[in-house]
Coordinates of C-alpha atoms in Angstrom, one line a residue:
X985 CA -16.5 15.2 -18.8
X986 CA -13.1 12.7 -17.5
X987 CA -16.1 11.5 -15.3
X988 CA -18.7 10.9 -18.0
X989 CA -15.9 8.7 -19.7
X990 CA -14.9 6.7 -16.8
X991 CA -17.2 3.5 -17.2
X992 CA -18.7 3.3 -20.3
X993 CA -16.3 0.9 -22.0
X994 CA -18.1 -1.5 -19.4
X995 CA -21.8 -1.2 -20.0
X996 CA -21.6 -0.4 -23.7
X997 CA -20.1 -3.8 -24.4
X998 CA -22.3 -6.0 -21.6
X999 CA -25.5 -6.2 -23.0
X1000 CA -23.9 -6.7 -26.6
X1001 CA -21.6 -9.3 -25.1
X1002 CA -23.5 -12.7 -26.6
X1003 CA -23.9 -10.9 -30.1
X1004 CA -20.4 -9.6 -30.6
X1005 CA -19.2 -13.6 -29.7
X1006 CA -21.7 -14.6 -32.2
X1007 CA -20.0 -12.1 -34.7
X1008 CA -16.2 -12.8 -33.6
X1009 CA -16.2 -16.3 -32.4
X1010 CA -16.3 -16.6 -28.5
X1011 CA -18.2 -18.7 -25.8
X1012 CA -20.2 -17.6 -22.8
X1013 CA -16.8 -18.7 -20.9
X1014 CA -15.0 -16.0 -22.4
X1015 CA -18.2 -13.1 -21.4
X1016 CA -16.8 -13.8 -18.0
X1017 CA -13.3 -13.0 -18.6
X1018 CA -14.7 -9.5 -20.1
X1019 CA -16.6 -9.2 -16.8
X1020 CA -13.6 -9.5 -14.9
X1021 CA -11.3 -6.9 -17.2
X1022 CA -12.6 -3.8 -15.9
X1023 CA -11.9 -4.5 -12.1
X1024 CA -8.5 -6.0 -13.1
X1025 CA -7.7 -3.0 -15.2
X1026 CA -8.6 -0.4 -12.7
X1027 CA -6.9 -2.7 -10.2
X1028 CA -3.9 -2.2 -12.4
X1029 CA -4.4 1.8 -12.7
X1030 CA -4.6 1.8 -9.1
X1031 CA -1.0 0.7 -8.8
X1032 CA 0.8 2.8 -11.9
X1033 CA -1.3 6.0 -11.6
X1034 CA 0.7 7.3 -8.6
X1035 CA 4.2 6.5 -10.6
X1036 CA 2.4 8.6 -13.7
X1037 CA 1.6 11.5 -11.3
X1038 CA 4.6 12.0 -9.3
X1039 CA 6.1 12.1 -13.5
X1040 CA 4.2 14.0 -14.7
X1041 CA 1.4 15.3 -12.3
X1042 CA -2.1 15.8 -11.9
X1043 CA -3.5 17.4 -15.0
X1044 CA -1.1 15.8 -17.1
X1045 CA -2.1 12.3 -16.1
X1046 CA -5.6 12.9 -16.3
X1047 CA -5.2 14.0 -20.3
X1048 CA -3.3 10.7 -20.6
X1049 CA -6.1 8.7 -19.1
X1050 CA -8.7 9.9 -21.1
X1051 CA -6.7 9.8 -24.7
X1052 CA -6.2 5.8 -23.6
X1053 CA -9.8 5.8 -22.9
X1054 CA -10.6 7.3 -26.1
X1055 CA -7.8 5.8 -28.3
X1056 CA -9.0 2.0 -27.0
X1057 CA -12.4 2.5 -27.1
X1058 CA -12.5 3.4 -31.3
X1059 CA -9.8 0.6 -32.2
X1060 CA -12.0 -2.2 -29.9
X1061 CA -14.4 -1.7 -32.1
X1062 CA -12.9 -2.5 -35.6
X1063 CA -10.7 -5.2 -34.6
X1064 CA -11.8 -9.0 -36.0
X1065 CA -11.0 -11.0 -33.3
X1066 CA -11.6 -11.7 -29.5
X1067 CA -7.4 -11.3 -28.5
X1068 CA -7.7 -7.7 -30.2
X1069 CA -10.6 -7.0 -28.7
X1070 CA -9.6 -7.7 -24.8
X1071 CA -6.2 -5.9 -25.6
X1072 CA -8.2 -2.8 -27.3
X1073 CA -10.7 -3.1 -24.3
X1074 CA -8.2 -3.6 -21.2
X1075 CA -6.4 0.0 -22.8
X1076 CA -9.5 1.5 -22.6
X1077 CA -9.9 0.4 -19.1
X1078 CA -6.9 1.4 -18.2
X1079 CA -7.6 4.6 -18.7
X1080 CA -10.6 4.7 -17.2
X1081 CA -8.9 3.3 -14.1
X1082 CA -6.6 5.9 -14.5
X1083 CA -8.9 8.4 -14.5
X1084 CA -10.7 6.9 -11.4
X1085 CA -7.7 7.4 -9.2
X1086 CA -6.9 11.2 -10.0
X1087 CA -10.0 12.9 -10.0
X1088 CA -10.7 12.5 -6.1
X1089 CA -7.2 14.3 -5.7
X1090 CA -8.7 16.8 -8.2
X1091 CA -11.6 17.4 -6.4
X1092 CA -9.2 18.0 -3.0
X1093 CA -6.9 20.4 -4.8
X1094 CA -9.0 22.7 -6.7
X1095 CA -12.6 22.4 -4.6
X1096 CA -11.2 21.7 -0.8
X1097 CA -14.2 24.4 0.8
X1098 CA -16.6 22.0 -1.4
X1099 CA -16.0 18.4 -1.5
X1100 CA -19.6 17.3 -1.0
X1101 CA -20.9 19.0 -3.7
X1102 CA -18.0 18.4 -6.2
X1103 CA -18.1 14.8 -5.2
X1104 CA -21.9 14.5 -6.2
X1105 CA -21.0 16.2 -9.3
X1106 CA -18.1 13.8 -10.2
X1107 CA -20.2 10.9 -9.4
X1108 CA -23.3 11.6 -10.7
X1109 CA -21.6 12.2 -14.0
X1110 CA -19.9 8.4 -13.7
X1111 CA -23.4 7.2 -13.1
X1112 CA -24.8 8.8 -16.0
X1113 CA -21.4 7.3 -18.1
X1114 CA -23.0 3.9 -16.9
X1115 CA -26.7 4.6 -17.2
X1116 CA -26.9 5.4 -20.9
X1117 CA -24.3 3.2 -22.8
X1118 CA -26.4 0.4 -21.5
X1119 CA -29.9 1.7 -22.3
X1120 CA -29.0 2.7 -26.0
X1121 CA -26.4 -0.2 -26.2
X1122 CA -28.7 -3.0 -27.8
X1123 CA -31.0 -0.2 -30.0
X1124 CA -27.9 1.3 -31.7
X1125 CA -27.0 -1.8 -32.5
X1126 CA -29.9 -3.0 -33.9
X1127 CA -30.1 -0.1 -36.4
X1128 CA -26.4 0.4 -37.2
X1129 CA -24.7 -3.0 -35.9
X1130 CA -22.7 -3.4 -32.9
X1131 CA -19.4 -2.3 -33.7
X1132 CA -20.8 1.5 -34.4
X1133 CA -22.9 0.9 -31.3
X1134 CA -19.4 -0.3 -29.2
X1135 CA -17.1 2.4 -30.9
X1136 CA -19.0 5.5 -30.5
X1137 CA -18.2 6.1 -27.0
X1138 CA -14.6 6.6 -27.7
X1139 CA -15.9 10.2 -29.4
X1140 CA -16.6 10.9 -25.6
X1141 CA -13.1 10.1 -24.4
X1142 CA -11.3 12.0 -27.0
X1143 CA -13.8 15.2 -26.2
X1144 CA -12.7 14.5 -22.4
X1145 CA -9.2 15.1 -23.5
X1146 CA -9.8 19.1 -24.7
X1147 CA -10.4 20.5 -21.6
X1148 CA -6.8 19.2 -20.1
X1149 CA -5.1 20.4 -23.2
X1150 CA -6.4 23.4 -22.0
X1151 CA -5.0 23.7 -18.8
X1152 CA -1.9 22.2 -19.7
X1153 CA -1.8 24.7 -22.5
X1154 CA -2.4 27.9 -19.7
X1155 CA -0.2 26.2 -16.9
X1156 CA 2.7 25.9 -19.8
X1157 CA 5.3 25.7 -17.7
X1158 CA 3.7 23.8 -15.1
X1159 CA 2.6 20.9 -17.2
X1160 CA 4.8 19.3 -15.1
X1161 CA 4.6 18.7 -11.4
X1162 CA 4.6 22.7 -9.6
X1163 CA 5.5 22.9 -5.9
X1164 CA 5.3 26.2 -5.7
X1165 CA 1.2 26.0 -6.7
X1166 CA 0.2 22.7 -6.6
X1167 CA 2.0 21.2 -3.4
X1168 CA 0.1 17.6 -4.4
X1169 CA 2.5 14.7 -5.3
X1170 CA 5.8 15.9 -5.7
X1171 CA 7.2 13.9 -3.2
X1172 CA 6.5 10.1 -2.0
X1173 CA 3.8 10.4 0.7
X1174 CA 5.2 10.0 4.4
X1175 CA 3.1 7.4 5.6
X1176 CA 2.5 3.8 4.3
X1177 CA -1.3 3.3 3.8
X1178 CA -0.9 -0.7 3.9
X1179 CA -0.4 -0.1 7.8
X1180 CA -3.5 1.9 8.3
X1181 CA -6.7 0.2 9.2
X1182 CA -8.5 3.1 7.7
X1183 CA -7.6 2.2 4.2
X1184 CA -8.3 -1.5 4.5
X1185 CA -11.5 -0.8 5.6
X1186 CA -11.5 1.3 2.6
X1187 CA -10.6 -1.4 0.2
X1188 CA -12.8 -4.0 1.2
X1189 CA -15.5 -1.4 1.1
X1190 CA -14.6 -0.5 -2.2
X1191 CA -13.2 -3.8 -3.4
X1192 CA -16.3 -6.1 -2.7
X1193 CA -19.1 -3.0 -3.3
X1194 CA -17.3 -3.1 -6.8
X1195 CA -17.3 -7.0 -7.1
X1196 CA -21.2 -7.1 -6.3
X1197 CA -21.3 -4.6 -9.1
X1198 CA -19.4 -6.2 -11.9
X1199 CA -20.5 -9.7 -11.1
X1200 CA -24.3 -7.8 -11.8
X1201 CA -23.4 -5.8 -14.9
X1202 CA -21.7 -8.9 -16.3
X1203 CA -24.5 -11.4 -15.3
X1204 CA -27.7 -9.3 -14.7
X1205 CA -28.8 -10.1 -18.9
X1206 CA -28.0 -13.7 -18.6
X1207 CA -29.9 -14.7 -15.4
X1208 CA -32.8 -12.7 -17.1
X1209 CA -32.6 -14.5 -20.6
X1210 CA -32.6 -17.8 -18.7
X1211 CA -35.5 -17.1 -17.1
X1212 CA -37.6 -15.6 -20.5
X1213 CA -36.4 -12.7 -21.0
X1214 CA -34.9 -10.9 -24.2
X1215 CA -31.6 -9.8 -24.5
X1216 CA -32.9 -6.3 -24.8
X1217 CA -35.0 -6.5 -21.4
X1218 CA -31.8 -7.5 -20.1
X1219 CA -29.5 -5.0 -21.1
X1220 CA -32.6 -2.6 -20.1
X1221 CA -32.4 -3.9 -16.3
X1222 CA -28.8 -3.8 -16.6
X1223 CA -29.7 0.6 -17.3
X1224 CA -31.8 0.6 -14.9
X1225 CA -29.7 -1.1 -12.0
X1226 CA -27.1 1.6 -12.9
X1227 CA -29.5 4.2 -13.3
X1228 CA -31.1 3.8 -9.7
X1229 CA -27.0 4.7 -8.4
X1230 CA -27.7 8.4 -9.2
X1231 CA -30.4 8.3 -6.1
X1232 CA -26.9 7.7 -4.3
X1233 CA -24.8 9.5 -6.3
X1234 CA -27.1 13.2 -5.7
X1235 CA -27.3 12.2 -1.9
X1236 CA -24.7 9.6 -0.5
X1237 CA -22.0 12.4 -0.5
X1238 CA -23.6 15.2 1.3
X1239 CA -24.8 12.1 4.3
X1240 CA -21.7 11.1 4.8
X1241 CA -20.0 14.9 4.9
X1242 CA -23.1 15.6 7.5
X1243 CA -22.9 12.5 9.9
X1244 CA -19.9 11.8 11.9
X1245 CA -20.2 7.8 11.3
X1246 CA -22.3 6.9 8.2
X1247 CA -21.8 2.9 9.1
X1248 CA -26.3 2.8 9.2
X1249 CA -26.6 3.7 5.9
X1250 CA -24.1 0.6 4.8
X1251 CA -26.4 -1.5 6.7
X1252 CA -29.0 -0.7 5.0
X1253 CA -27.5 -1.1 1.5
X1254 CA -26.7 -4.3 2.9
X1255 CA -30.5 -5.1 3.5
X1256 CA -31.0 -4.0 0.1
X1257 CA -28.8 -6.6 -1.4
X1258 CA -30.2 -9.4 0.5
X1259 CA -33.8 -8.9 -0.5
X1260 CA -32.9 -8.2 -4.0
X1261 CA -30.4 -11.6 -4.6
X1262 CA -33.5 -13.5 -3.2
X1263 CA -36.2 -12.2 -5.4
X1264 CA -33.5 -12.9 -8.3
X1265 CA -33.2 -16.4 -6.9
X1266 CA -36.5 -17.0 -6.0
X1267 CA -38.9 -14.8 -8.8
X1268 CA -36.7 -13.5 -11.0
X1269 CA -39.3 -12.9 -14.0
X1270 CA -42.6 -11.7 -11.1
X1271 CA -40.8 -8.6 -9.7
X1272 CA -37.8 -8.6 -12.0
X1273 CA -37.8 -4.3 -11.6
X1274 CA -38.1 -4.4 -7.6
X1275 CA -35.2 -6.9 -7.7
X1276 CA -33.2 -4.7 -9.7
X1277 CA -34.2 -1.1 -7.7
X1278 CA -33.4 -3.0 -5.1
X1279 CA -29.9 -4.2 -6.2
X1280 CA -29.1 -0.6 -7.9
X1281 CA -29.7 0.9 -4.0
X1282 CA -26.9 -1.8 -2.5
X1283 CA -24.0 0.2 -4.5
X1284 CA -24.7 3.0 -2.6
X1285 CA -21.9 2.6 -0.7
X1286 CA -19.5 3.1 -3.8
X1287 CA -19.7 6.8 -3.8
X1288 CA -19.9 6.6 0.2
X1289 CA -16.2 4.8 -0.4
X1290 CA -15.3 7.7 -2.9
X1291 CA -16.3 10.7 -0.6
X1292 CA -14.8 9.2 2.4
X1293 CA -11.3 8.8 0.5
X1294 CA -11.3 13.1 0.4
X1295 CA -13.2 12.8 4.1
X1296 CA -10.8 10.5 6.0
X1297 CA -8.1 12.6 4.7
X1298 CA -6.4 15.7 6.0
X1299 CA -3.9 16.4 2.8
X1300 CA -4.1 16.4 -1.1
X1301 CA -1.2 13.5 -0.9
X1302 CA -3.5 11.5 1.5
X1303 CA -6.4 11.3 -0.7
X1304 CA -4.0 10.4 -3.7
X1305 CA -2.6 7.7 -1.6
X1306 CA -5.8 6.7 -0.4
X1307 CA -7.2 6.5 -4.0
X1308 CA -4.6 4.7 -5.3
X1309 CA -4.5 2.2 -2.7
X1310 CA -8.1 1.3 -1.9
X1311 CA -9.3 1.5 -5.7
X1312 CA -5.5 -0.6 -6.8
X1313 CA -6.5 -3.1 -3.9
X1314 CA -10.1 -3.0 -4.0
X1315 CA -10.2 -3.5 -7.7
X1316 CA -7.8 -6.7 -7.4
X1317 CA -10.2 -8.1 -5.1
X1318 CA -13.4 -7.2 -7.1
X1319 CA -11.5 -8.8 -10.5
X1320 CA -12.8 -12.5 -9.1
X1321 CA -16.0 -11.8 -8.9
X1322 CA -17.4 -11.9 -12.6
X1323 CA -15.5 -15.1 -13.2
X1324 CA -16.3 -16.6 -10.1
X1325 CA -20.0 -16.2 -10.4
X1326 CA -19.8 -17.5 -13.4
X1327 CA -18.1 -20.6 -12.6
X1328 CA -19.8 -21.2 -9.5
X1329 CA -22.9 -21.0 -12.5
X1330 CA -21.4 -23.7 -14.3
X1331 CA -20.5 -26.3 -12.2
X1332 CA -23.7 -26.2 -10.1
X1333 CA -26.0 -25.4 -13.4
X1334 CA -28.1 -22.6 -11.2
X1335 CA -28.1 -19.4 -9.7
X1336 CA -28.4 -20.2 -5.7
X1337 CA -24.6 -20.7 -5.1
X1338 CA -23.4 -17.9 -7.3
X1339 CA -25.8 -15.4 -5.4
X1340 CA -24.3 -17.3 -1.9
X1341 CA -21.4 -16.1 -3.4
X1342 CA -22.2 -12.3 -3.7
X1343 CA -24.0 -12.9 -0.1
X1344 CA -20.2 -13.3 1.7
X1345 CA -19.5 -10.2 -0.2
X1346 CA -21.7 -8.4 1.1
X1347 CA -20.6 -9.7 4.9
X1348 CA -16.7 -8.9 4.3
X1349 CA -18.1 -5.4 2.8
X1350 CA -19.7 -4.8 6.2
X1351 CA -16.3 -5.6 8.0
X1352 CA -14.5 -2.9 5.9
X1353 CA -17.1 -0.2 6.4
X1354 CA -17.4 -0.9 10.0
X1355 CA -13.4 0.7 9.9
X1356 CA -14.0 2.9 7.5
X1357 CA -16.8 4.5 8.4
X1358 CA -15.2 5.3 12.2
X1359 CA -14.3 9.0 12.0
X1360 CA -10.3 8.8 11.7
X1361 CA -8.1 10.0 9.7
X1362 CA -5.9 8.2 7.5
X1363 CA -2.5 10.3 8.2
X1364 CA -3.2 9.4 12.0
X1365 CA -2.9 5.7 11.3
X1366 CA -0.3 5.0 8.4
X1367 CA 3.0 5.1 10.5

């Protein structure tokens, strides 16, 4: 359920984005700043979620994360005006973030004999949290207006709250940080992941997979609507471009658990991206839905990052570390893209040197896997 929650503050507002500015009084400038507040946001969860779990642990931190996700999403949605609504949306994100960090430690702690299969549970659930808000996004909206459409999904963030109260409630005692059973975070980590070449390979996985991803999601509607299509074909391609990431989410983690050096497969989500930005470029209204299969294929390598964090890892505290530091940096990075691509759109009046753009990416991507993929463990190459 914390995994259901933890994007759809993202894809229920992007295929609404041009009709809530028409409502609330924004430009298309200001759709790129919204773009770029879910990679800063989880950039800044990355940072602050190990200082929340060495306070107050685990468990605890992951009921925070979702009652932010859950309290930010419903206020977002009433507010009049475009300041309330980025402040409303970056707590949600936050949150989400949040709750992006801790649940790879979860997974560790309570599943260590079964991280493959726990890891394509977690992330088929975050697929599924990105697949429907932007299918239903633009129909729900249609029939009951776009702030009922926006604010429902914070029902899902308070429901993702319950079951934490409930283990909170049974632990009692040990709502707070227990060493005797849960020898986690309690103390600062003994190696510095900055000095590892395992987890900056990591981030620059992570950090420019996530980039390609947002610049997509944020963009995907308006390259489509320039070229003849509706807002609702958009926001359609936008589902199914997310929708095509549970093909990895089901089988990515169990390839990389099985094969000692998974760096092929990132190759060939790197082939996937190339083809797809050049049909975009080239055709995007004659094979807009191969352009887009092929583009939802290319993030493959998002739940390859998320597996290896548990994989490259000996200890619970290494994969916390790990987390926090590739999706903190990583994130940072990715926070450029939305906006960049959108500038890039502006001053040049096309598409060819935004997608050049994503194309580097995709090259600097490949230079982190290449280290991250090498079968190494993080607590080996820290000091």
């Amino acid at each position: 359920m914390s995994a259901l929650t933890l994007r759809v503050a993202v894809t229920a507002f992007t295929p609404l984005a041009i009709q809530i500015g028409e409502s609330i009084g924004y430009g298309t400038a200001v759709v790129g700043v919204f773009g770029m507040l879910p990679t800063a946001f989880f950039a800044v969860a990355g940072l602050l979620t190990p200082i929340l779990v060495r306070r107050f642990g685990l468990e605890a931190t992951a009921l925070i994360a979702m009652l932010m996700a859950g309290t930010g999403s419903a206020i977002r949605a009433v507010v009049p005006d475009t300041w309330e609504l980025l402040t409303f949306s970056a707590l949600a994100l936050t949150g989400m973030g949040i709750g992006n960090v801790v649940i790879p430690p979860l997974v560790k702690r309570y599943f260590p004999d079964r991280l493959a299969l726990l890891s394509s549970v977690y992330i088929v659930m975050v697929q599924l949290g990105t697949v429907i808000p932007a299918m239903i996004a633009v129909p729900v909206a249609e029939a009951h207006g776009w702030r009922i459409s926006l604010g429902l999904w914070a029902l899902l963030g308070f429901a993702a709250a319950l079951p934490w109260l409930g283990v909170l409630r049974n632990r009692r005692g040990h709502a707070k940080v227990d060493k005797t059973a849960l020898p986690l975070l309690d103390a600062q980590p003994p190696g510095k992941p900055w000095r590892s070449p395992v987890a900056w390979g990591m981030a620059l996985m992570f950090g420019m997979t996530s980039l390609i991803t947002y610049s997509v999601f944020t963009w995907l509607p308006t390259i489509l609507h320039d070229a003849g299509a509706t807002m609702a074909y958009g926001g359609s391609m936008v589902g199914i471009f997310a929708l095509i990431g549970l093909v990895a989410a089901f089988t990515a983690p169990t390839i990389v658990a099985r094969v000692t050096n998974p760096f092929p497969v990132v190759i060939g989500c790197a082939l996937c991206y190339f083809v797809g930005f050049v049909g975009l470029i080239t055709a995007p209204m004659t094979a807009t839905l191969v352009w887009v299969l092929l583009l939802g294929l290319g993030p493959s390598t998002f739940p390859m990052a998320l597996t290896l964090i548990n994989l490259r890892t000996r200890t619970a505290a290494g994969s916390a570390s790990l987390s926090g530091f590739t999706q903190g940096v990583g994130y940072s990075v990715a926070c450029i893209g939305p906006v960049l691509f959108g500038v890039l759109h502006t001053a040049t009046g096309g598409w060819g040197i935004p997608f050049i753009m994503l194309t580097v990416a995709v090259f600097v991507m490949l230079a982190g896997a290449w280290h991250a993929c090498k079968p190494r463990m993080l607590e080996d190459t820290w000091n």
